[in-house]
Short mmCIF file of C-alpha atoms in Angstrom, two decimals:
data_model
loop_
_atom_site.label_atom_id
_atom_site.label_comp_id
_atom_site.label_asym_id
_atom_site.label_seq_id
_atom_site.Cartn_x
_atom_site.Cartn_y
_atom_site.Cartn_z
CA MET A 214 -193.80 -113.83 -110.70
CA SER A 215 -191.84 -114.64 -113.86
CA ALA A 216 -193.26 -116.65 -116.76
CA GLN A 217 -190.89 -119.53 -115.93
CA ARG A 218 -192.00 -119.63 -112.31
CA LYS A 219 -195.65 -119.59 -113.37
CA SER A 220 -195.10 -122.30 -115.95
CA ILE A 221 -193.32 -124.79 -113.64
CA LEU A 222 -196.21 -124.60 -111.19
CA THR A 223 -198.80 -124.75 -113.96
CA PHE A 224 -197.00 -127.60 -115.67
CA GLY A 225 -196.25 -129.92 -112.79
CA PHE A 226 -198.20 -128.93 -109.70
CA THR A 227 -201.69 -128.40 -108.36
CA ASP A 228 -203.23 -127.16 -105.12
CA VAL A 229 -200.73 -124.33 -104.59
CA LYS A 230 -201.15 -122.93 -101.07
CA LYS A 231 -199.47 -120.35 -98.90
CA LYS A 232 -197.91 -122.07 -95.89
CA THR A 233 -196.31 -119.10 -94.12
CA ASP A 234 -195.38 -115.57 -95.10
CA LYS A 235 -192.25 -116.95 -96.74
CA LEU A 236 -193.23 -120.49 -97.77
CA ARG A 237 -195.77 -122.15 -100.04
CA THR A 238 -196.68 -125.73 -100.90
CA ALA A 239 -197.89 -127.46 -104.05
CA LYS A 240 -198.86 -131.04 -104.93
CA CYS A 241 -197.02 -132.82 -107.74
CA ARG A 242 -199.29 -133.79 -110.64
CA PHE A 243 -197.33 -136.97 -111.29
CA CYS A 244 -196.88 -138.56 -107.86
CA GLY A 245 -199.00 -136.55 -105.42
CA VAL A 246 -196.07 -135.58 -103.19
CA LEU A 247 -196.40 -132.23 -101.40
CA ILE A 248 -193.42 -129.96 -102.11
CA THR A 249 -192.48 -126.86 -100.10
CA ASP A 250 -190.60 -123.88 -101.53
CA SER A 251 -190.13 -120.22 -100.74
CA MET A 252 -192.55 -117.62 -102.08
CA SER A 253 -189.84 -116.10 -104.25
CA THR A 254 -188.16 -119.18 -105.77
CA THR A 255 -189.08 -122.40 -107.56
CA SER A 256 -185.86 -124.39 -107.13
CA ASN A 257 -187.47 -127.12 -105.00
CA PHE A 258 -190.34 -127.52 -107.47
CA LEU A 259 -187.94 -127.74 -110.41
CA ARG A 260 -185.67 -130.17 -108.55
CA HIS A 261 -188.64 -132.45 -107.84
CA ILE A 262 -189.78 -132.41 -111.48
CA LYS A 263 -186.30 -133.62 -112.47
CA THR A 264 -186.85 -136.79 -110.41
CA HIS A 265 -189.62 -137.86 -112.80
CA SER A 266 -188.36 -139.59 -115.92
CA GLY A 267 -188.50 -137.24 -118.90
CA LYS A 268 -190.65 -134.62 -117.18
CA HIS A 269 -187.95 -131.95 -117.13
CA GLU A 270 -187.47 -132.29 -120.89
CA GLU A 271 -191.25 -132.24 -121.29
CA PHE A 272 -191.39 -129.06 -119.21
CA LYS A 273 -188.86 -127.35 -121.46
CA TRP A 274 -190.88 -128.32 -124.53
CA TYR A 275 -193.99 -127.06 -122.76
CA GLN A 276 -192.34 -123.68 -122.18
CA GLN A 277 -191.22 -123.37 -125.80
CA GLY A 278 -194.59 -124.41 -127.17
CA ASN A 279 -196.62 -122.23 -124.78
CA ALA A 280 -198.93 -125.17 -124.13
CA SER A 281 -202.12 -124.26 -122.33
CA ASP A 282 -202.01 -127.15 -119.87
CA GLY A 283 -199.48 -129.26 -117.98
CA ALA A 284 -198.85 -131.71 -120.84
CA ALA A 285 -196.14 -130.96 -123.40
CA SER A 286 -196.79 -130.95 -127.11
CA PHE A 287 -194.78 -133.63 -128.92
CA LYS A 288 -195.65 -132.54 -132.46
CA GLN A 289 -192.36 -130.72 -132.82
CA THR A 290 -189.15 -132.43 -133.84
CA MET A 291 -187.63 -134.54 -131.07
CA PRO A 292 -184.16 -133.38 -129.92
CA LEU A 293 -181.12 -135.65 -129.99
CA ASP A 294 -179.91 -137.32 -126.82
CA PHE A 295 -176.09 -137.57 -126.57
CA SER A 296 -176.02 -139.05 -123.06
CA CYS A 297 -175.69 -142.73 -124.04
CA ALA A 298 -172.05 -143.71 -124.67
CA GLY A 299 -171.52 -140.68 -126.87
CA HIS A 300 -173.99 -141.81 -129.56
CA ALA A 301 -176.69 -139.46 -130.82
CA VAL A 302 -180.11 -141.06 -130.74
CA ALA A 303 -183.56 -139.58 -131.06
CA ALA A 304 -184.92 -138.83 -127.62
CA THR A 305 -188.05 -140.87 -127.02
CA PRO A 306 -190.97 -138.83 -125.70
CA PRO A 307 -191.58 -139.86 -122.10
CA MET A 308 -194.67 -141.89 -121.47
CA GLU A 309 -197.50 -140.03 -119.80
CA ASN A 310 -198.08 -141.60 -116.42
CA THR A 311 -201.83 -141.37 -116.11
CA SER A 312 -202.16 -144.03 -113.43
CA ARG A 313 -201.41 -143.46 -109.79
CA CYS A 314 -197.81 -144.16 -108.81
CA TYR A 315 -197.11 -146.95 -106.36
CA GLY A 316 -196.49 -145.81 -102.81
CA GLN A 317 -193.07 -146.42 -101.31
CA SER A 318 -194.53 -149.23 -99.18
CA HIS A 319 -196.32 -150.91 -102.09
CA PRO A 320 -195.11 -154.55 -102.40
CA LYS A 321 -194.24 -154.18 -106.09
CA GLN A 322 -192.30 -150.96 -105.52
CA LYS A 323 -190.37 -152.57 -102.66
CA ARG A 324 -189.56 -155.61 -104.82
CA THR A 325 -188.32 -153.35 -107.61
CA VAL A 326 -186.00 -151.38 -105.32
CA ARG A 327 -184.73 -154.61 -103.76
CA SER A 328 -184.04 -156.11 -107.19
CA VAL A 329 -182.17 -153.00 -108.33
CA VAL A 330 -179.93 -153.23 -105.27
CA ASN A 331 -179.33 -156.99 -105.44
CA ASP A 332 -179.12 -157.51 -109.20
CA LEU A 333 -177.68 -154.24 -110.49
CA ILE A 334 -175.89 -152.31 -107.74
CA VAL A 335 -174.41 -155.40 -106.06
CA GLY A 336 -174.66 -158.10 -108.72
CA CYS A 337 -173.30 -155.98 -111.58
CA SER A 338 -171.18 -153.59 -109.47
CA LEU A 339 -172.99 -150.55 -110.85
CA PRO A 340 -172.92 -147.16 -109.10
CA LEU A 341 -175.78 -145.85 -106.98
CA SER A 342 -176.11 -142.94 -109.41
CA LEU A 343 -177.51 -145.40 -111.98
CA VAL A 344 -181.03 -144.80 -110.66
CA GLU A 345 -180.76 -141.09 -111.46
CA ARG A 346 -179.81 -141.59 -115.10
CA PRO A 347 -182.61 -140.53 -117.50
CA GLN A 348 -182.14 -143.75 -119.49
CA PHE A 349 -182.69 -145.92 -116.42
CA ARG A 350 -185.79 -143.97 -115.40
CA ARG A 351 -187.20 -144.19 -118.91
CA PHE A 352 -186.53 -147.95 -118.87
CA CYS A 353 -188.40 -148.34 -115.56
CA GLU A 354 -191.33 -146.30 -116.85
CA VAL A 355 -191.57 -148.47 -119.96
CA LEU A 356 -191.58 -151.62 -117.82
CA ASP A 357 -194.24 -150.29 -115.46
CA PRO A 358 -195.73 -146.80 -115.89
CA SER A 359 -197.04 -146.96 -112.32
CA SER A 360 -193.61 -147.39 -110.75
CA ARG A 361 -192.37 -144.57 -108.56
CA VAL A 362 -189.13 -142.86 -109.56
CA MET A 363 -186.23 -144.24 -107.51
CA THR A 364 -183.59 -141.98 -105.98
CA LYS A 365 -180.15 -142.61 -104.51
CA ALA A 366 -181.75 -142.14 -101.10
CA ASP A 367 -184.16 -145.03 -101.78
CA VAL A 368 -181.29 -147.29 -102.82
CA THR A 369 -179.15 -146.26 -99.84
CA MET A 370 -182.01 -146.98 -97.43
CA GLU A 371 -182.54 -150.42 -98.99
CA ILE A 372 -178.82 -151.22 -98.71
CA ASP A 373 -178.85 -150.17 -95.05
CA ARG A 374 -181.97 -152.26 -94.44
CA GLN A 375 -180.45 -155.35 -96.05
CA TYR A 376 -177.17 -154.84 -94.21
CA ALA A 377 -178.96 -154.67 -90.86
CA LYS A 378 -180.92 -157.84 -91.70
CA VAL A 379 -177.86 -159.81 -92.81
CA LYS A 380 -175.86 -158.59 -89.80
CA GLU A 381 -178.51 -159.93 -87.43
CA GLU A 382 -178.42 -163.27 -89.28
CA VAL A 383 -174.62 -163.43 -88.91
CA ILE A 384 -174.84 -162.55 -85.21
CA ALA A 385 -177.46 -165.27 -84.72
CA LEU A 386 -175.23 -167.82 -86.48
CA LEU A 387 -172.14 -166.93 -84.44
CA ALA A 388 -174.16 -167.07 -81.24
CA LYS A 389 -174.59 -170.82 -81.78
CA VAL A 390 -170.86 -171.59 -81.68
CA GLU A 391 -168.25 -171.46 -78.94
CA ALA A 392 -165.09 -170.73 -80.96
CA VAL A 393 -164.34 -168.50 -83.93
CA ALA A 394 -161.20 -167.96 -86.01
CA VAL A 395 -160.77 -164.67 -87.85
CA THR A 396 -158.66 -163.48 -90.77
CA LEU A 397 -157.76 -159.84 -91.10
CA ASP A 398 -156.08 -157.69 -93.73
CA ILE A 399 -155.54 -154.00 -94.36
CA TRP A 400 -154.74 -152.41 -97.69
CA SER A 401 -154.86 -149.17 -99.70
CA ASP A 402 -156.47 -148.67 -103.10
CA ARG A 403 -154.98 -146.68 -105.97
CA ARG A 404 -156.29 -143.48 -104.42
CA MET A 405 -154.50 -144.38 -101.17
CA ARG A 406 -157.73 -144.91 -99.23
CA GLY A 407 -157.29 -147.45 -96.46
CA PHE A 408 -159.60 -150.44 -95.94
CA LEU A 409 -159.78 -153.12 -93.25
CA GLY A 410 -161.35 -156.49 -93.97
CA VAL A 411 -162.32 -159.05 -91.31
CA THR A 412 -163.77 -162.53 -91.92
CA ALA A 413 -164.95 -165.05 -89.35
CA HIS A 414 -164.65 -168.83 -89.67
CA THR A 415 -166.32 -171.46 -87.54
CA ILE A 416 -167.83 -174.96 -87.68
CA LEU A 417 -171.52 -175.55 -87.06
CA ASP A 418 -173.13 -178.97 -87.36
CA PHE A 419 -169.90 -180.32 -88.90
CA GLU A 420 -170.05 -177.71 -91.67
CA LEU A 421 -167.54 -174.90 -92.20
CA LYS A 422 -169.13 -171.45 -92.03
CA THR A 423 -167.37 -168.32 -93.29
CA ARG A 424 -168.81 -164.83 -93.05
CA LEU A 425 -167.45 -161.39 -93.91
CA LEU A 426 -167.81 -159.25 -90.80
CA ALA A 427 -166.55 -155.98 -92.20
CA CYS A 428 -164.83 -154.19 -95.05
CA HIS A 429 -164.42 -150.77 -93.49
CA ARG A 430 -162.76 -147.57 -94.59
CA PHE A 431 -159.70 -147.24 -92.39
CA LEU A 432 -159.06 -143.62 -91.47
CA GLY A 433 -155.78 -142.44 -90.00
CA GLN A 434 -152.37 -144.06 -89.84
CA HIS A 435 -152.00 -147.85 -90.01
CA THR A 436 -150.53 -148.12 -86.54
CA SER A 437 -150.91 -151.24 -84.42
CA GLU A 438 -153.07 -149.36 -81.93
CA ASN A 439 -155.45 -148.03 -84.58
CA ILE A 440 -155.72 -151.46 -86.23
CA PHE A 441 -156.50 -153.13 -82.94
CA ASN A 442 -159.10 -150.53 -81.93
CA VAL A 443 -161.02 -150.89 -85.20
CA PHE A 444 -160.76 -154.69 -85.05
CA GLU A 445 -161.99 -154.75 -81.45
CA ASN A 446 -165.01 -152.58 -82.31
CA ILE A 447 -165.94 -154.91 -85.16
CA CYS A 448 -165.69 -158.01 -82.97
CA THR A 449 -167.71 -156.35 -80.22
CA SER A 450 -170.37 -155.35 -82.74
CA PHE A 451 -170.76 -158.99 -83.83
CA ARG A 452 -170.48 -160.29 -80.24
CA VAL A 453 -167.56 -162.60 -80.95
CA LYS A 454 -164.77 -160.91 -79.02
CA GLU A 455 -164.76 -163.53 -76.27
CA LYS A 456 -165.01 -166.43 -78.75
CA ILE A 457 -161.91 -165.71 -80.83
CA PHE A 458 -159.24 -168.38 -80.45
CA TYR A 459 -157.15 -167.81 -83.58
CA ILE A 460 -156.26 -164.72 -85.64
CA VAL A 461 -154.63 -164.92 -89.07
CA THR A 462 -152.90 -161.84 -90.56
CA ASP A 463 -149.92 -161.12 -92.76
CA ASN A 464 -146.51 -160.65 -91.17
CA ALA A 465 -146.41 -156.84 -91.36
CA SER A 466 -144.89 -155.33 -88.24
CA ASN A 467 -147.97 -153.30 -87.39
CA MET A 468 -150.17 -156.41 -87.58
CA LEU A 469 -147.83 -158.50 -85.46
CA LYS A 470 -147.60 -155.78 -82.84
CA ALA A 471 -151.37 -155.25 -82.77
CA PHE A 472 -152.08 -158.86 -81.88
CA THR A 473 -149.08 -159.73 -79.75
CA THR A 474 -149.08 -156.69 -77.48
CA GLU A 475 -152.64 -155.37 -77.72
CA PHE A 476 -154.81 -158.47 -77.95
CA PRO A 477 -155.47 -159.93 -74.51
CA SER A 478 -154.15 -163.41 -73.93
CA GLY A 479 -156.56 -166.15 -73.19
#
């Protein structure tokens, strides 16, 4: 086994065990997660270390300094970090997380992930990749050293969870009314990717209610048949197909054809 392969296991993992003739497992020192890799490689171990804020940089310093344990020596000169808007700043040594990380189901961890989705990803229109930036992870560790490192998968799961919850709320609202009007539009962005948007409008307890039902990628040609099929699937999904009494679109020929020849009359 090479020195690098020995050092990554020594640096970041404990309880190394042989799982099969070709696989082995080891427990992460920083979060306790059990990682599996082949007997001849360390790519999974190294990839996991990169999910911990600053630990990959710490590992490289550990290799260079030939430290005797899993903690890097910070007595040497700190390197420069050029990853923030092109400005060179001294890289701050990552904080040593000596406390146990929150589990994924811990209330505080769940609140943090939910806030990142609502306030940053949605509220500030930031990309999902934000959570994998070293600066963001360092920021989270400064705020709470016990917080678990977030990944794009965590954020995606939270978005899916919130979408499912809101969708059920919209379905429950529309179930209380007898008639729904919808507006529909289709467009292409600058990269010529098609999108279809559908909103529903109704009155409940003398109050106008408007909800976005979908903003879907529209694949294929913008034919009347394709438009109608996607629209019908959306309406069926929200259980409003039989309640629609009015449809508003632009006057494009494909839209007019979709809802004069395809949509069943009442």
